[in-house]
Short mmCIF file of C-alpha atoms in Angstrom, two decimals:
data_model
loop_
_atom_site.label_atom_id
_atom_site.label_comp_id
_atom_site.label_asym_id
_atom_site.label_seq_id
_atom_site.Cartn_x
_atom_site.Cartn_y
_atom_site.Cartn_z
CA UNK R 15 106.58 86.96 105.64
CA UNK R 16 105.42 90.48 105.54
CA UNK R 17 107.80 93.21 106.35
CA UNK R 18 104.99 95.68 105.85
CA UNK R 19 101.59 95.45 106.42
CA UNK R 20 98.72 98.11 105.55
CA UNK R 21 95.18 97.50 106.74
CA UNK R 22 92.22 99.78 105.65
CA UNK R 23 94.39 102.91 105.47
CA UNK R 24 92.37 105.88 105.18
CA UNK R 25 93.48 109.57 104.90
CA UNK R 26 91.23 112.64 104.34
CA UNK R 27 91.97 116.33 103.47
CA UNK R 28 88.85 118.27 104.59
CA UNK R 29 86.03 116.48 102.96
CA UNK R 30 88.38 114.77 100.16
CA UNK R 31 89.22 111.13 100.88
CA UNK R 32 92.68 110.94 99.40
CA UNK R 33 93.32 107.30 100.41
CA UNK R 34 90.20 105.00 101.06
CA UNK R 35 90.45 101.90 103.05
CA UNK R 36 93.73 100.63 101.32
CA UNK R 37 94.93 97.29 102.16
CA UNK R 38 98.24 95.55 101.05
CA UNK R 39 101.34 93.65 102.28
CA UNK R 40 104.84 93.99 101.13
CA UNK R 41 106.87 90.88 101.45
CA UNK R 42 110.21 90.64 102.87
CA UNK R 43 112.88 90.52 100.41
CA UNK R 44 110.51 91.41 97.60
CA UNK R 45 110.42 94.15 95.01
CA UNK R 46 106.83 95.78 95.02
CA UNK R 47 105.62 98.72 92.98
CA UNK R 48 102.62 100.92 93.65
CA UNK R 49 101.32 102.45 90.43
CA UNK R 50 98.35 104.41 89.46
CA UNK R 51 97.36 107.47 87.31
CA UNK R 52 98.39 111.04 88.15
CA UNK R 53 96.53 111.91 91.51
CA UNK R 54 95.90 108.52 92.54
CA UNK R 55 97.37 109.16 95.84
CA UNK R 56 100.58 107.20 95.39
CA UNK R 57 102.95 109.61 97.31
CA UNK R 58 100.15 110.29 100.07
CA UNK R 59 100.65 106.63 100.78
CA UNK R 60 104.36 106.78 100.95
CA UNK R 61 103.99 110.01 103.16
CA UNK R 62 101.63 108.03 105.71
CA UNK R 63 104.01 105.10 105.77
CA UNK R 64 106.88 107.45 106.50
CA UNK R 65 105.06 109.45 109.17
CA UNK R 66 104.83 112.82 107.15
CA UNK R 67 101.13 112.44 107.03
CA UNK R 68 99.00 111.08 109.98
CA UNK R 69 96.20 108.65 108.46
CA UNK R 70 92.69 109.27 109.75
CA UNK R 71 91.88 105.48 110.16
CA UNK R 72 93.49 102.05 109.64
CA UNK R 73 97.07 100.45 110.69
CA UNK R 74 100.44 100.43 109.51
CA UNK R 75 102.64 97.30 110.64
CA UNK R 76 106.40 97.50 109.93
CA UNK R 77 108.34 94.33 111.24
CA UNK R 78 105.18 93.33 113.25
CA UNK R 79 104.81 96.69 115.17
CA UNK R 80 102.34 99.45 114.46
CA UNK R 81 104.17 102.48 113.23
CA UNK R 82 100.99 104.73 112.93
CA UNK R 83 101.84 107.12 115.85
CA UNK R 84 105.67 107.47 115.14
CA UNK R 85 107.38 110.71 113.81
CA UNK R 86 109.45 110.41 110.49
CA UNK R 87 113.00 110.06 112.41
CA UNK R 88 111.61 107.22 114.54
CA UNK R 89 110.51 105.39 111.60
CA UNK R 90 113.72 105.77 109.90
CA UNK R 91 115.58 104.55 112.93
CA UNK R 92 113.41 101.22 112.98
CA UNK R 93 114.58 100.62 109.57
CA UNK R 94 112.33 102.17 106.82
CA UNK R 95 113.97 104.72 104.44
CA UNK R 96 112.64 106.93 101.51
CA UNK R 97 113.93 108.86 98.68
CA UNK R 98 111.94 111.70 97.11
CA UNK R 99 110.09 112.63 93.95
CA UNK R 100 111.70 115.98 94.01
CA UNK R 101 115.43 115.95 95.14
CA UNK R 102 116.08 117.06 98.62
CA UNK R 103 119.80 117.23 98.76
CA UNK R 104 121.65 119.79 100.85
CA UNK R 105 123.10 121.42 97.64
CA UNK R 106 125.72 123.74 99.42
CA UNK R 107 127.30 120.60 101.05
CA UNK R 108 129.50 118.03 99.46
CA UNK R 109 128.33 114.65 98.41
CA UNK R 110 129.81 112.67 101.15
CA UNK R 111 128.44 115.21 103.62
CA UNK R 112 125.10 114.63 102.07
CA UNK R 113 125.27 110.92 102.56
CA UNK R 114 126.70 111.23 106.13
CA UNK R 115 123.56 113.36 107.12
CA UNK R 116 121.55 110.11 106.33
CA UNK R 117 123.20 108.37 109.18
CA UNK R 118 122.16 110.66 111.95
CA UNK R 119 119.59 108.01 113.14
CA UNK R 120 122.39 105.75 113.95
CA UNK R 121 124.83 107.88 115.75
CA UNK R 122 125.13 107.22 119.59
CA UNK R 123 127.74 109.91 120.72
CA UNK R 124 126.22 113.04 121.77
CA UNK R 125 127.05 116.72 121.70
CA UNK R 126 129.50 116.44 124.80
CA UNK R 127 131.48 113.64 123.08
CA UNK R 128 131.65 115.67 119.93
CA UNK R 129 132.98 118.80 122.04
CA UNK R 130 135.63 116.62 124.08
CA UNK R 131 136.64 114.72 120.86
CA UNK R 132 136.29 111.56 122.80
CA UNK R 133 137.53 108.26 121.56
CA UNK R 134 134.16 107.19 121.11
CA UNK R 135 133.29 110.13 119.16
CA UNK R 136 136.35 109.51 116.96
CA UNK R 137 135.62 106.06 116.33
CA UNK R 138 132.07 106.90 115.50
CA UNK R 139 133.24 109.44 112.79
CA UNK R 140 135.33 106.86 111.37
CA UNK R 141 132.66 104.57 111.08
CA UNK R 142 130.27 107.18 109.44
CA UNK R 143 132.95 108.02 107.03
CA UNK R 144 133.58 104.19 106.03
CA UNK R 145 129.80 103.59 105.58
CA UNK R 146 129.21 106.88 103.64
CA UNK R 147 132.01 105.80 101.23
CA UNK R 148 130.74 102.30 100.95
CA UNK R 149 127.27 103.62 99.93
CA UNK R 150 128.64 106.03 97.35
CA UNK R 151 130.72 103.27 95.85
CA UNK R 152 127.77 100.96 95.83
CA UNK R 153 125.69 103.49 93.71
CA UNK R 154 128.69 104.29 91.54
CA UNK R 155 129.68 107.84 92.44
CA UNK R 156 132.47 107.51 95.04
CA UNK R 157 134.84 109.62 92.91
CA UNK R 158 132.69 112.48 93.35
CA UNK R 159 132.61 112.45 97.14
CA UNK R 160 134.24 115.83 97.61
CA UNK R 161 132.31 117.72 95.06
CA UNK R 162 129.30 120.00 95.89
CA UNK R 163 126.17 118.16 95.43
CA UNK R 164 124.94 121.10 93.44
CA UNK R 165 127.56 120.60 90.72
CA UNK R 166 126.80 117.08 89.78
CA UNK R 167 124.68 116.15 86.77
CA UNK R 168 120.87 115.54 87.71
CA UNK R 169 121.46 111.75 87.47
CA UNK R 170 124.18 111.74 89.70
CA UNK R 171 122.45 113.93 92.29
CA UNK R 172 119.66 111.25 92.22
CA UNK R 173 122.60 108.71 93.10
CA UNK R 174 123.45 111.09 95.87
CA UNK R 175 119.93 110.53 97.29
CA UNK R 176 119.94 106.83 97.15
CA UNK R 177 123.03 106.58 98.88
CA UNK R 178 121.98 108.65 101.70
CA UNK R 179 118.90 106.36 102.10
CA UNK R 180 121.31 103.25 102.15
CA UNK R 181 123.31 104.95 104.75
CA UNK R 182 120.29 104.74 107.17
CA UNK R 183 121.00 100.96 107.07
CA UNK R 184 117.31 100.39 106.05
CA UNK R 185 115.29 96.96 105.85
CA UNK R 186 112.90 98.67 103.64
CA UNK R 187 113.50 101.17 101.09
CA UNK R 188 110.94 103.32 99.44
CA UNK R 189 111.60 104.77 96.13
CA UNK R 190 109.39 107.70 94.87
CA UNK R 191 109.54 108.02 91.19
CA UNK R 192 113.40 107.35 91.16
CA UNK R 193 113.55 107.15 87.35
CA UNK R 194 111.98 110.85 86.89
CA UNK R 195 114.38 112.92 84.83
CA UNK R 196 116.62 109.86 83.92
CA UNK R 197 117.50 108.94 80.32
CA UNK R 198 117.28 105.48 78.95
CA UNK R 199 120.68 104.40 79.99
CA UNK R 200 120.36 105.76 83.37
CA UNK R 201 117.13 103.95 83.86
CA UNK R 202 118.67 100.50 82.71
CA UNK R 203 121.34 101.30 85.59
CA UNK R 204 118.61 102.06 88.03
CA UNK R 205 116.95 98.63 87.24
CA UNK R 206 120.28 96.82 87.84
CA UNK R 207 120.95 98.87 91.00
CA UNK R 208 117.42 98.04 92.42
CA UNK R 209 117.97 94.29 92.01
CA UNK R 210 121.48 94.63 93.54
CA UNK R 211 120.21 96.43 96.60
CA UNK R 212 117.74 93.52 97.24
CA UNK R 213 120.25 90.69 96.43
CA UNK R 214 123.50 92.12 97.79
CA UNK R 215 122.21 94.08 100.66
CA UNK R 216 119.00 92.00 101.67
CA UNK R 217 116.92 95.09 101.48
CA UNK R 218 113.19 95.02 100.35
CA UNK R 219 112.14 97.56 97.77
CA UNK R 220 108.91 99.37 97.45
CA UNK R 221 108.56 101.80 94.66
CA UNK R 222 106.36 104.39 92.88
CA UNK R 223 107.02 104.83 89.34
CA UNK R 224 105.31 105.95 86.29
CA UNK R 225 107.56 104.31 83.96
CA UNK R 226 105.70 101.14 83.23
CA UNK R 227 108.54 99.57 81.38
CA UNK R 228 110.72 99.93 84.40
CA UNK R 229 108.04 98.62 86.60
CA UNK R 230 107.34 95.50 84.69
CA UNK R 231 110.97 94.81 84.45
CA UNK R 232 111.93 95.13 87.92
CA UNK R 233 108.69 94.18 90.11
CA UNK R 234 107.70 90.84 91.44
CA UNK R 235 104.44 92.16 92.62
CA UNK R 236 102.37 95.28 91.69
CA UNK R 237 99.68 97.15 93.55
CA UNK R 238 97.49 99.70 91.51
CA UNK R 239 95.50 102.44 92.98
CA UNK R 240 92.97 104.95 91.67
CA UNK R 241 91.39 107.86 93.54
CA UNK R 242 93.15 106.33 96.57
CA UNK R 243 91.33 102.94 96.25
CA UNK R 244 92.99 99.69 95.61
CA UNK R 245 91.80 98.43 92.04
CA UNK R 246 94.18 95.60 91.44
CA UNK R 247 97.13 93.52 92.83
CA UNK R 248 99.35 90.73 91.46
CA UNK R 249 101.95 89.88 89.20
CA UNK R 250 103.05 92.13 86.34
CA UNK R 251 101.12 90.17 83.46
CA UNK R 252 97.90 89.87 85.53
CA UNK R 253 97.87 93.66 86.54
CA UNK R 254 98.62 94.67 82.88
CA UNK R 255 95.47 92.70 81.63
CA UNK R 256 93.28 93.76 84.26
CA UNK R 257 90.18 95.67 82.81
CA UNK R 258 89.99 98.07 85.76
CA UNK R 259 93.73 98.98 85.23
CA UNK R 260 93.32 99.47 81.59
CA UNK R 261 90.27 101.87 82.36
CA UNK R 262 92.08 103.87 84.95
CA UNK R 263 94.99 104.66 82.63
CA UNK R 264 93.17 104.80 79.24
CA UNK R 265 89.58 105.65 80.15
CA UNK R 266 86.40 103.86 79.41
CA UNK R 267 84.64 103.76 76.12
CA UNK R 268 81.12 105.14 75.96
CA UNK R 269 78.30 103.36 74.31
CA UNK R 270 79.37 104.69 70.95
CA UNK R 271 82.90 103.29 71.24
CA UNK R 272 84.40 106.75 71.93
#
């Protein structure tokens, strides 16, 4: 069963069609990658899915309900979380404070409860602390919880962002270029983490990634777009051998073989 259904999604900026009647599904429990050359429209797709862009046409259905008109925080509350290609941490805050910020969509006690330090507020704060620590332990950086985020190495800052996304308790997690800036060993640990997120936490994974080695190791299905239009979809081997995909990445030979 599909947890995410995209049907004829279209996005225009002025006269430029950034996404062109794009359709695909993400099966619940799967690991799916969205790939394409630079400028193909991949991040724009993620921005539409998560409510940062409002598509001009088409439909996005998440867990059998249309989310086309919802704002980002409402989509997150329904169970879709994302990370960003460029880190968006609160670098003046500690690691655990960053992760706790991801749980805002799950809190129930309001400002009055916080002011009065009600029993409900204290219980909720304890639960937030527990979940944040669990998420940090899951991504492997619990020992850094009290450090300022800005003082961590880049690879660990990435892990803070992943932990924060997990803290929203998603059903679907969107990774936007998670391997960007990581070295070989960090990428191998990322592959292991993605599989563990799916297998141990029962979270469906949808990712954008330029590292084709990582994509082919971890993905069960690959969707390929070029100039905002889907040109291929299927298993890794099928997509790798597709002439349209090869042409999009490598260019097309002219009649002289150049």
